[in-house]
């Protein structure tokens, strides 16, 4: 048994893989394993991984498989993992050398099922830091039996988090995984088995933003598959004793990630009819996740009083008042001109 298993999906990242792997094999926490999922990468990634495995045979594990996507790769890694805890690192990103140690120490101290650290959003070419995120909750502990609504404000990616292995090994899978927003849905499935979430203030993860990596075209089949997956997740929650208590939060999460995040991505597609897509988006949310409209967790007064989800509550106002398009213009100006990126 290792203390921490770090799962690294790898596909067409030979330019960035060395930086990522160097940050992992040199972690200050020694008792770890690095499970690299070579997802049928057509470049030199597999040979690079073999070099690391030869140099660090006690740390590096390789799963070489045909290309099936990051969703399947993560589940393959979870099955292989022997650590008490499991982390995820994208192979074009990298982490601080004490990433595993600080998360592991906090997890053991708090007995949290998930421990969350901060992260930087960084331009790959210039190394400009767009933003530092998830560092404002230092010492905060979410008790899922008391304040589960606080998960709405957690970023929807697994890579700045340490999970108890038993949480992920007992997690349900989706028969048809989503083609986009898969990080967020993976996390939703994990939340079903979680009782406590803890936070540390250190920013330990470097999330790299590559020029041209932002999705500028989205196919209708991608949207459809993602909507179907979210509906399936809601059914899983509805059939679960603990999940039934979280259905209002699931609807709120659907709004945040479909109403805001997905629509932002769609707005980058110059070939789409944004007004039409926005109408379809509203219809989807209202028919399948209608609780978001009257949810107290997205009420500005409630969020100010409880000091959580304020940005999401503001975005709800923007959305229902049909101000989403002018908001997007201002937001893109911040990103492209001011070089400031705040994730909503």
mmCIF file of C-alpha atoms in Angstrom:
data_model
loop_
_atom_site.group_PDB
_atom_site.id
_atom_site.type_symbol
_atom_site.label_atom_id
_atom_site.label_comp_id
_atom_site.label_asym_id
_atom_site.label_seq_id
_atom_site.Cartn_x
_atom_site.Cartn_y
_atom_site.Cartn_z
ATOM 1 C CA UNK A 1 0.000 0.000 0.000
ATOM 2 C CA UNK A 2 1.187 3.484 -0.915
ATOM 3 C CA UNK A 3 0.106 6.666 0.810
ATOM 4 C CA UNK A 4 -0.957 8.370 -2.424
ATOM 5 C CA UNK A 5 -1.617 7.191 -5.970
ATOM 6 C CA UNK A 6 -1.413 9.947 -8.600
ATOM 7 C CA UNK A 7 -3.253 9.138 -11.825
ATOM 8 C CA UNK A 8 -1.972 10.852 -14.971
ATOM 9 C CA UNK A 9 -3.917 10.451 -18.248
ATOM 10 C CA UNK A 10 -1.495 10.916 -21.159
ATOM 11 C CA UNK A 11 -2.377 11.755 -24.770
ATOM 12 C CA UNK A 12 -0.388 13.811 -27.309
ATOM 13 C CA UNK A 13 1.502 15.904 -24.761
ATOM 14 C CA UNK A 14 5.154 15.057 -25.462
ATOM 15 C CA UNK A 15 6.036 18.767 -25.446
ATOM 16 C CA UNK A 16 4.795 19.157 -21.861
ATOM 17 C CA UNK A 17 5.173 15.682 -20.392
ATOM 18 C CA UNK A 18 8.700 16.090 -19.006
ATOM 19 C CA UNK A 19 7.768 19.132 -16.942
ATOM 20 C CA UNK A 20 4.744 17.312 -15.550
ATOM 21 C CA UNK A 21 6.558 14.065 -14.758
ATOM 22 C CA UNK A 22 9.548 15.839 -13.219
ATOM 23 C CA UNK A 23 7.212 17.584 -10.793
ATOM 24 C CA UNK A 24 5.731 14.218 -9.798
ATOM 25 C CA UNK A 25 8.772 11.955 -9.437
ATOM 26 C CA UNK A 26 10.427 14.615 -7.250
ATOM 27 C CA UNK A 27 7.570 14.962 -4.775
ATOM 28 C CA UNK A 28 8.612 15.483 -1.160
ATOM 29 C CA UNK A 29 6.168 12.756 -0.136
ATOM 30 C CA UNK A 30 8.138 9.648 -1.010
ATOM 31 C CA UNK A 31 5.598 6.862 -0.539
ATOM 32 C CA UNK A 32 3.623 7.482 -3.720
ATOM 33 C CA UNK A 33 2.914 5.806 -7.030
ATOM 34 C CA UNK A 34 2.402 7.609 -10.331
ATOM 35 C CA UNK A 35 -0.011 5.716 -12.560
ATOM 36 C CA UNK A 36 0.427 6.930 -16.132
ATOM 37 C CA UNK A 37 -2.393 6.046 -18.516
ATOM 38 C CA UNK A 38 -0.991 6.112 -22.045
ATOM 39 C CA UNK A 39 -4.289 6.511 -23.877
ATOM 40 C CA UNK A 40 -3.104 5.312 -27.288
ATOM 41 C CA UNK A 41 -0.969 8.441 -27.704
ATOM 42 C CA UNK A 42 0.467 8.492 -31.263
ATOM 43 C CA UNK A 43 3.555 10.563 -30.393
ATOM 44 C CA UNK A 44 6.597 9.778 -28.254
ATOM 45 C CA UNK A 45 4.775 9.853 -24.906
ATOM 46 C CA UNK A 46 4.959 6.099 -24.271
ATOM 47 C CA UNK A 47 8.734 5.992 -24.767
ATOM 48 C CA UNK A 48 9.142 8.973 -22.453
ATOM 49 C CA UNK A 49 7.064 7.237 -19.799
ATOM 50 C CA UNK A 50 9.157 4.086 -20.144
ATOM 51 C CA UNK A 51 12.290 6.129 -19.524
ATOM 52 C CA UNK A 52 10.781 7.438 -16.288
ATOM 53 C CA UNK A 53 9.673 3.952 -15.281
ATOM 54 C CA UNK A 54 13.194 2.631 -15.832
ATOM 55 C CA UNK A 55 14.649 5.417 -13.699
ATOM 56 C CA UNK A 56 11.936 5.282 -11.008
ATOM 57 C CA UNK A 57 10.709 1.649 -11.001
ATOM 58 C CA UNK A 58 9.308 1.944 -7.467
ATOM 59 C CA UNK A 59 7.156 4.956 -8.376
ATOM 60 C CA UNK A 60 6.078 4.927 -12.014
ATOM 61 C CA UNK A 61 3.381 2.529 -13.238
ATOM 62 C CA UNK A 62 2.309 2.496 -16.898
ATOM 63 C CA UNK A 63 -1.033 1.395 -18.301
ATOM 64 C CA UNK A 64 -0.701 1.277 -22.084
ATOM 65 C CA UNK A 65 -4.069 1.023 -23.804
ATOM 66 C CA UNK A 66 -5.995 1.969 -26.900
ATOM 67 C CA UNK A 67 -7.483 5.437 -27.057
ATOM 68 C CA UNK A 68 -10.725 5.541 -25.084
ATOM 69 C CA UNK A 69 -10.658 9.027 -23.599
ATOM 70 C CA UNK A 70 -9.815 10.524 -20.219
ATOM 71 C CA UNK A 71 -13.028 9.305 -18.525
ATOM 72 C CA UNK A 72 -12.254 5.639 -19.127
ATOM 73 C CA UNK A 73 -8.573 6.229 -18.349
ATOM 74 C CA UNK A 74 -9.356 7.635 -14.911
ATOM 75 C CA UNK A 75 -11.469 4.616 -14.006
ATOM 76 C CA UNK A 76 -8.692 2.304 -15.232
ATOM 77 C CA UNK A 77 -6.280 4.167 -12.983
ATOM 78 C CA UNK A 78 -8.609 3.983 -9.986
ATOM 79 C CA UNK A 79 -8.845 0.205 -10.323
ATOM 80 C CA UNK A 80 -5.048 -0.048 -10.481
ATOM 81 C CA UNK A 81 -4.341 2.330 -7.594
ATOM 82 C CA UNK A 82 -2.984 0.904 -4.321
ATOM 83 C CA UNK A 83 -2.742 4.185 -2.388
ATOM 84 C CA UNK A 84 -4.832 5.140 0.608
ATOM 85 C CA UNK A 85 -5.576 8.339 -1.287
ATOM 86 C CA UNK A 86 -5.850 9.161 -4.983
ATOM 87 C CA UNK A 87 -5.003 12.355 -6.857
ATOM 88 C CA UNK A 88 -5.201 13.310 -10.531
ATOM 89 C CA UNK A 89 -2.808 15.390 -12.603
ATOM 90 C CA UNK A 90 -3.326 16.329 -16.247
ATOM 91 C CA UNK A 91 -0.159 15.561 -18.196
ATOM 92 C CA UNK A 92 0.196 19.055 -19.688
ATOM 93 C CA UNK A 93 0.046 20.613 -16.211
ATOM 94 C CA UNK A 94 2.450 20.358 -13.301
ATOM 95 C CA UNK A 95 2.401 20.593 -9.516
ATOM 96 C CA UNK A 96 4.435 22.048 -6.660
ATOM 97 C CA UNK A 97 6.959 19.606 -5.214
ATOM 98 C CA UNK A 98 5.029 19.467 -1.922
ATOM 99 C CA UNK A 99 1.656 19.014 -3.655
ATOM 100 C CA UNK A 100 1.123 15.436 -2.427
ATOM 101 C CA UNK A 101 2.640 15.988 1.016
ATOM 102 C CA UNK A 102 0.548 19.018 1.928
ATOM 103 C CA UNK A 103 -2.675 17.477 0.680
ATOM 104 C CA UNK A 104 -1.938 14.158 2.400
ATOM 105 C CA UNK A 105 -1.030 15.825 5.706
ATOM 106 C CA UNK A 106 -4.246 17.875 5.668
ATOM 107 C CA UNK A 107 -6.324 14.839 4.705
ATOM 108 C CA UNK A 108 -4.960 12.781 7.590
ATOM 109 C CA UNK A 109 -5.376 15.644 10.048
ATOM 110 C CA UNK A 110 -9.010 16.339 9.149
ATOM 111 C CA UNK A 111 -10.013 12.813 8.070
ATOM 112 C CA UNK A 112 -11.591 14.440 5.019
ATOM 113 C CA UNK A 113 -12.889 12.342 2.132
ATOM 114 C CA UNK A 114 -11.740 15.092 -0.251
ATOM 115 C CA UNK A 115 -9.022 17.650 0.433
ATOM 116 C CA UNK A 116 -8.842 20.690 -1.849
ATOM 117 C CA UNK A 117 -5.878 22.971 -2.575
ATOM 118 C CA UNK A 118 -5.597 26.175 -4.559
ATOM 119 C CA UNK A 119 -4.342 26.412 -8.115
ATOM 120 C CA UNK A 120 -2.906 28.855 -10.636
ATOM 121 C CA UNK A 121 -4.271 29.393 -14.123
ATOM 122 C CA UNK A 122 -1.143 29.973 -16.200
ATOM 123 C CA UNK A 123 -0.447 30.904 -19.836
ATOM 124 C CA UNK A 124 1.802 28.132 -21.168
ATOM 125 C CA UNK A 125 3.859 30.336 -23.479
ATOM 126 C CA UNK A 126 4.348 33.450 -21.333
ATOM 127 C CA UNK A 127 3.876 31.881 -17.868
ATOM 128 C CA UNK A 128 1.564 34.789 -17.072
ATOM 129 C CA UNK A 129 -0.688 33.880 -14.145
ATOM 130 C CA UNK A 130 -4.268 34.718 -15.065
ATOM 131 C CA UNK A 131 -5.655 33.974 -11.624
ATOM 132 C CA UNK A 132 -5.091 32.180 -8.330
ATOM 133 C CA UNK A 133 -8.152 30.223 -7.264
ATOM 134 C CA UNK A 134 -9.601 28.105 -4.450
ATOM 135 C CA UNK A 135 -7.246 29.540 -1.816
ATOM 136 C CA UNK A 136 -9.862 31.582 0.045
ATOM 137 C CA UNK A 137 -11.310 28.660 2.029
ATOM 138 C CA UNK A 138 -8.276 27.850 4.210
ATOM 139 C CA UNK A 139 -9.309 25.727 7.176
ATOM 140 C CA UNK A 140 -12.889 25.437 5.980
ATOM 141 C CA UNK A 141 -14.537 22.033 6.331
ATOM 142 C CA UNK A 142 -17.733 21.139 4.509
ATOM 143 C CA UNK A 143 -19.923 18.743 6.455
ATOM 144 C CA UNK A 144 -22.126 17.197 3.781
ATOM 145 C CA UNK A 145 -24.846 16.506 6.358
ATOM 146 C CA UNK A 146 -25.018 20.194 7.346
ATOM 147 C CA UNK A 147 -23.871 22.492 4.536
ATOM 148 C CA UNK A 148 -23.720 20.495 1.294
ATOM 149 C CA UNK A 149 -24.626 23.579 -0.752
ATOM 150 C CA UNK A 150 -21.030 24.752 -0.345
ATOM 151 C CA UNK A 151 -19.926 22.254 -3.000
ATOM 152 C CA UNK A 152 -21.480 24.558 -5.611
ATOM 153 C CA UNK A 153 -18.497 26.893 -5.209
ATOM 154 C CA UNK A 154 -15.838 24.201 -5.623
ATOM 155 C CA UNK A 155 -14.142 24.177 -9.014
ATOM 156 C CA UNK A 156 -15.388 21.290 -11.140
ATOM 157 C CA UNK A 157 -12.091 19.488 -11.745
ATOM 158 C CA UNK A 158 -10.457 16.569 -9.884
ATOM 159 C CA UNK A 159 -6.834 17.675 -10.270
ATOM 160 C CA UNK A 160 -6.495 20.015 -7.270
ATOM 161 C CA UNK A 161 -7.988 17.458 -4.911
ATOM 162 C CA UNK A 162 -6.979 14.406 -2.919
ATOM 163 C CA UNK A 163 -9.646 11.709 -2.602
ATOM 164 C CA UNK A 164 -9.864 8.848 -0.156
ATOM 165 C CA UNK A 165 -9.353 5.794 -2.346
ATOM 166 C CA UNK A 166 -12.434 4.066 -0.969
ATOM 167 C CA UNK A 167 -14.585 6.993 -2.157
ATOM 168 C CA UNK A 168 -13.486 6.534 -5.767
ATOM 169 C CA UNK A 169 -13.322 2.741 -5.744
ATOM 170 C CA UNK A 170 -16.992 2.591 -4.706
ATOM 171 C CA UNK A 171 -18.055 5.317 -7.143
ATOM 172 C CA UNK A 172 -20.618 4.579 -9.833
ATOM 173 C CA UNK A 173 -19.751 4.823 -13.511
ATOM 174 C CA UNK A 174 -21.784 6.148 -16.421
ATOM 175 C CA UNK A 175 -22.685 3.796 -19.234
ATOM 176 C CA UNK A 176 -22.264 6.666 -21.697
ATOM 177 C CA UNK A 177 -19.773 9.247 -20.379
ATOM 178 C CA UNK A 178 -20.207 12.911 -21.354
ATOM 179 C CA UNK A 179 -18.106 14.299 -24.185
ATOM 180 C CA UNK A 180 -17.692 17.668 -22.445
ATOM 181 C CA UNK A 181 -17.988 18.826 -18.802
ATOM 182 C CA UNK A 182 -16.702 15.360 -17.872
ATOM 183 C CA UNK A 183 -14.525 16.670 -15.010
ATOM 184 C CA UNK A 184 -17.512 18.182 -13.238
ATOM 185 C CA UNK A 185 -19.657 15.055 -13.641
ATOM 186 C CA UNK A 186 -16.863 12.806 -12.411
ATOM 187 C CA UNK A 187 -16.764 14.952 -9.285
ATOM 188 C CA UNK A 188 -20.540 14.799 -8.837
ATOM 189 C CA UNK A 189 -20.398 11.002 -8.806
ATOM 190 C CA UNK A 190 -17.691 11.152 -6.132
ATOM 191 C CA UNK A 191 -19.741 13.485 -3.912
ATOM 192 C CA UNK A 192 -22.320 10.745 -3.340
ATOM 193 C CA UNK A 193 -19.805 8.873 -1.154
ATOM 194 C CA UNK A 194 -18.423 11.922 0.649
ATOM 195 C CA UNK A 195 -19.076 13.071 4.212
ATOM 196 C CA UNK A 196 -16.387 15.701 4.713
ATOM 197 C CA UNK A 197 -14.416 18.058 2.439
ATOM 198 C CA UNK A 198 -11.462 20.086 3.747
ATOM 199 C CA UNK A 199 -9.503 23.002 2.243
ATOM 200 C CA UNK A 200 -5.958 24.301 2.469
ATOM 201 C CA UNK A 201 -4.859 27.756 1.346
ATOM 202 C CA UNK A 202 -1.738 26.763 -0.603
ATOM 203 C CA UNK A 203 -1.883 26.988 -4.415
ATOM 204 C CA UNK A 204 -0.101 23.778 -5.411
ATOM 205 C CA UNK A 205 -1.364 23.059 -8.923
ATOM 206 C CA UNK A 206 -0.382 24.839 -12.156
ATOM 207 C CA UNK A 207 -3.218 24.582 -14.645
ATOM 208 C CA UNK A 208 -1.687 25.487 -17.994
ATOM 209 C CA UNK A 209 -3.687 27.272 -20.683
ATOM 210 C CA UNK A 210 -2.373 26.646 -24.182
ATOM 211 C CA UNK A 211 -3.036 28.962 -27.098
ATOM 212 C CA UNK A 212 -5.561 27.266 -29.327
ATOM 213 C CA UNK A 213 -6.570 24.767 -26.642
ATOM 214 C CA UNK A 214 -9.829 26.550 -25.864
ATOM 215 C CA UNK A 215 -12.734 24.764 -27.510
ATOM 216 C CA UNK A 216 -14.015 26.958 -30.341
ATOM 217 C CA UNK A 217 -16.422 24.491 -31.932
ATOM 218 C CA UNK A 218 -18.960 22.320 -30.174
ATOM 219 C CA UNK A 219 -21.033 19.743 -31.988
ATOM 220 C CA UNK A 220 -24.658 19.108 -31.167
ATOM 221 C CA UNK A 221 -23.863 15.472 -30.391
ATOM 222 C CA UNK A 222 -21.392 16.639 -27.731
ATOM 223 C CA UNK A 223 -24.050 18.802 -26.118
ATOM 224 C CA UNK A 224 -26.616 15.996 -26.308
ATOM 225 C CA UNK A 225 -24.300 13.407 -24.770
ATOM 226 C CA UNK A 226 -23.451 15.772 -21.937
ATOM 227 C CA UNK A 227 -27.085 16.592 -21.253
ATOM 228 C CA UNK A 228 -27.956 12.868 -21.217
ATOM 229 C CA UNK A 229 -25.121 12.170 -18.791
ATOM 230 C CA UNK A 230 -26.277 14.922 -16.414
ATOM 231 C CA UNK A 231 -29.822 13.547 -16.467
ATOM 232 C CA UNK A 232 -28.428 10.082 -15.677
ATOM 233 C CA UNK A 233 -26.479 11.497 -12.732
ATOM 234 C CA UNK A 234 -29.642 13.100 -11.359
ATOM 235 C CA UNK A 235 -31.385 9.718 -11.576
ATOM 236 C CA UNK A 236 -28.490 8.145 -9.662
ATOM 237 C CA UNK A 237 -28.892 10.774 -6.936
ATOM 238 C CA UNK A 238 -32.670 10.304 -6.859
ATOM 239 C CA UNK A 239 -32.257 6.565 -6.288
ATOM 240 C CA UNK A 240 -29.739 7.051 -3.460
ATOM 241 C CA UNK A 241 -30.742 7.706 0.159
ATOM 242 C CA UNK A 242 -28.164 10.436 0.638
ATOM 243 C CA UNK A 243 -28.507 11.678 -2.920
ATOM 244 C CA UNK A 244 -32.216 12.465 -2.548
ATOM 245 C CA UNK A 245 -31.313 15.182 -0.063
ATOM 246 C CA UNK A 246 -29.056 16.830 -2.643
ATOM 247 C CA UNK A 247 -31.419 17.100 -5.613
ATOM 248 C CA UNK A 248 -31.840 20.870 -5.268
ATOM 249 C CA UNK A 249 -28.050 21.219 -5.265
ATOM 250 C CA UNK A 250 -27.808 19.003 -8.351
ATOM 251 C CA UNK A 251 -30.189 21.370 -10.133
ATOM 252 C CA UNK A 252 -28.079 24.323 -9.002
ATOM 253 C CA UNK A 253 -24.917 22.631 -10.270
ATOM 254 C CA UNK A 254 -26.634 21.982 -13.591
ATOM 255 C CA UNK A 255 -27.355 25.701 -13.905
ATOM 256 C CA UNK A 256 -23.797 26.730 -13.005
ATOM 257 C CA UNK A 257 -22.156 24.335 -15.446
ATOM 258 C CA UNK A 258 -24.704 24.215 -18.267
ATOM 259 C CA UNK A 259 -26.204 27.676 -17.993
ATOM 260 C CA UNK A 260 -22.862 29.441 -17.490
ATOM 261 C CA UNK A 261 -19.802 27.298 -18.355
ATOM 262 C CA UNK A 262 -21.264 25.491 -21.341
ATOM 263 C CA UNK A 263 -22.841 28.610 -22.783
ATOM 264 C CA UNK A 264 -19.515 30.406 -22.482
ATOM 265 C CA UNK A 265 -17.885 27.660 -24.542
ATOM 266 C CA UNK A 266 -20.676 27.746 -27.091
ATOM 267 C CA UNK A 267 -20.295 31.518 -27.405
ATOM 268 C CA UNK A 268 -16.750 30.928 -28.716
ATOM 269 C CA UNK A 269 -18.110 28.978 -31.681
ATOM 270 C CA UNK A 270 -18.451 31.531 -34.479
ATOM 271 C CA UNK A 271 -20.661 29.176 -36.465
ATOM 272 C CA UNK A 272 -23.358 28.797 -33.824
ATOM 273 C CA UNK A 273 -26.556 30.767 -33.428
ATOM 274 C CA UNK A 274 -25.971 31.854 -29.848
ATOM 275 C CA UNK A 275 -29.482 33.182 -29.238
ATOM 276 C CA UNK A 276 -30.957 29.903 -30.408
ATOM 277 C CA UNK A 277 -28.541 27.866 -28.289
ATOM 278 C CA UNK A 278 -29.364 29.992 -25.258
ATOM 279 C CA UNK A 279 -33.088 29.317 -25.709
ATOM 280 C CA UNK A 280 -32.415 25.587 -26.016
ATOM 281 C CA UNK A 281 -30.257 25.765 -22.918
ATOM 282 C CA UNK A 282 -33.022 27.423 -20.908
ATOM 283 C CA UNK A 283 -35.511 24.808 -22.066
ATOM 284 C CA UNK A 284 -33.190 21.959 -21.073
ATOM 285 C CA UNK A 285 -32.623 23.395 -17.596
ATOM 286 C CA UNK A 286 -36.280 24.211 -16.984
ATOM 287 C CA UNK A 287 -37.490 20.775 -18.088
ATOM 288 C CA UNK A 288 -34.903 18.693 -16.245
ATOM 289 C CA UNK A 289 -33.411 20.802 -13.437
ATOM 290 C CA UNK A 290 -36.131 23.330 -12.643
ATOM 291 C CA UNK A 291 -35.264 23.729 -8.941
ATOM 292 C CA UNK A 292 -32.425 26.115 -9.810
ATOM 293 C CA UNK A 293 -34.871 28.934 -10.518
ATOM 294 C CA UNK A 294 -36.180 29.159 -6.935
ATOM 295 C CA UNK A 295 -33.241 27.655 -5.089
ATOM 296 C CA UNK A 296 -32.298 29.492 -1.918
ATOM 297 C CA UNK A 297 -28.691 28.460 -2.486
ATOM 298 C CA UNK A 298 -28.548 30.750 -5.526
ATOM 299 C CA UNK A 299 -30.305 33.649 -3.805
ATOM 300 C CA UNK A 300 -27.992 36.665 -3.397
ATOM 301 C CA UNK A 301 -29.252 37.413 0.122
ATOM 302 C CA UNK A 302 -28.663 33.824 1.229
ATOM 303 C CA UNK A 303 -25.188 33.669 -0.281
ATOM 304 C CA UNK A 304 -24.139 36.913 1.398
ATOM 305 C CA UNK A 305 -25.393 35.712 4.771
ATOM 306 C CA UNK A 306 -23.750 32.298 4.487
ATOM 307 C CA UNK A 307 -20.642 33.501 2.612
ATOM 308 C CA UNK A 308 -20.876 30.989 -0.196
ATOM 309 C CA UNK A 309 -21.892 30.798 -3.872
ATOM 310 C CA UNK A 310 -22.124 34.579 -4.310
ATOM 311 C CA UNK A 311 -20.690 34.589 -7.847
ATOM 312 C CA UNK A 312 -23.108 31.870 -8.931
ATOM 313 C CA UNK A 313 -26.009 33.848 -7.461
ATOM 314 C CA UNK A 314 -24.903 36.933 -9.417
ATOM 315 C CA UNK A 315 -24.724 34.873 -12.602
ATOM 316 C CA UNK A 316 -28.227 33.574 -11.979
ATOM 317 C CA UNK A 317 -29.460 37.179 -11.967
ATOM 318 C CA UNK A 318 -27.568 37.890 -15.183
ATOM 319 C CA UNK A 319 -29.056 34.780 -16.783
ATOM 320 C CA UNK A 320 -32.718 35.302 -15.800
ATOM 321 C CA UNK A 321 -32.588 39.010 -16.704
ATOM 322 C CA UNK A 322 -31.358 38.110 -20.207
ATOM 323 C CA UNK A 323 -28.074 39.965 -19.704
ATOM 324 C CA UNK A 324 -25.850 37.016 -20.527
ATOM 325 C CA UNK A 325 -24.650 38.320 -23.888
ATOM 326 C CA UNK A 326 -23.401 41.719 -22.575
ATOM 327 C CA UNK A 327 -21.822 39.896 -19.638
ATOM 328 C CA UNK A 328 -19.898 37.682 -22.068
ATOM 329 C CA UNK A 329 -18.588 40.717 -23.929
ATOM 330 C CA UNK A 330 -17.230 42.190 -20.688
ATOM 331 C CA UNK A 331 -15.834 38.857 -19.550
ATOM 332 C CA UNK A 332 -13.990 38.224 -22.806
ATOM 333 C CA UNK A 333 -12.569 41.755 -22.652
ATOM 334 C CA UNK A 334 -11.153 40.914 -19.216
ATOM 335 C CA UNK A 335 -9.554 37.731 -20.530
ATOM 336 C CA UNK A 336 -8.247 38.929 -23.888
ATOM 337 C CA UNK A 337 -7.273 42.512 -23.087
ATOM 338 C CA UNK A 338 -6.756 42.765 -19.332
ATOM 339 C CA UNK A 339 -5.404 39.202 -19.038
ATOM 340 C CA UNK A 340 -7.599 38.502 -16.027
ATOM 341 C CA UNK A 341 -9.609 35.312 -15.872
ATOM 342 C CA UNK A 342 -12.074 34.616 -13.075
ATOM 343 C CA UNK A 343 -13.908 31.318 -13.328
ATOM 344 C CA UNK A 344 -17.624 31.585 -12.601
#
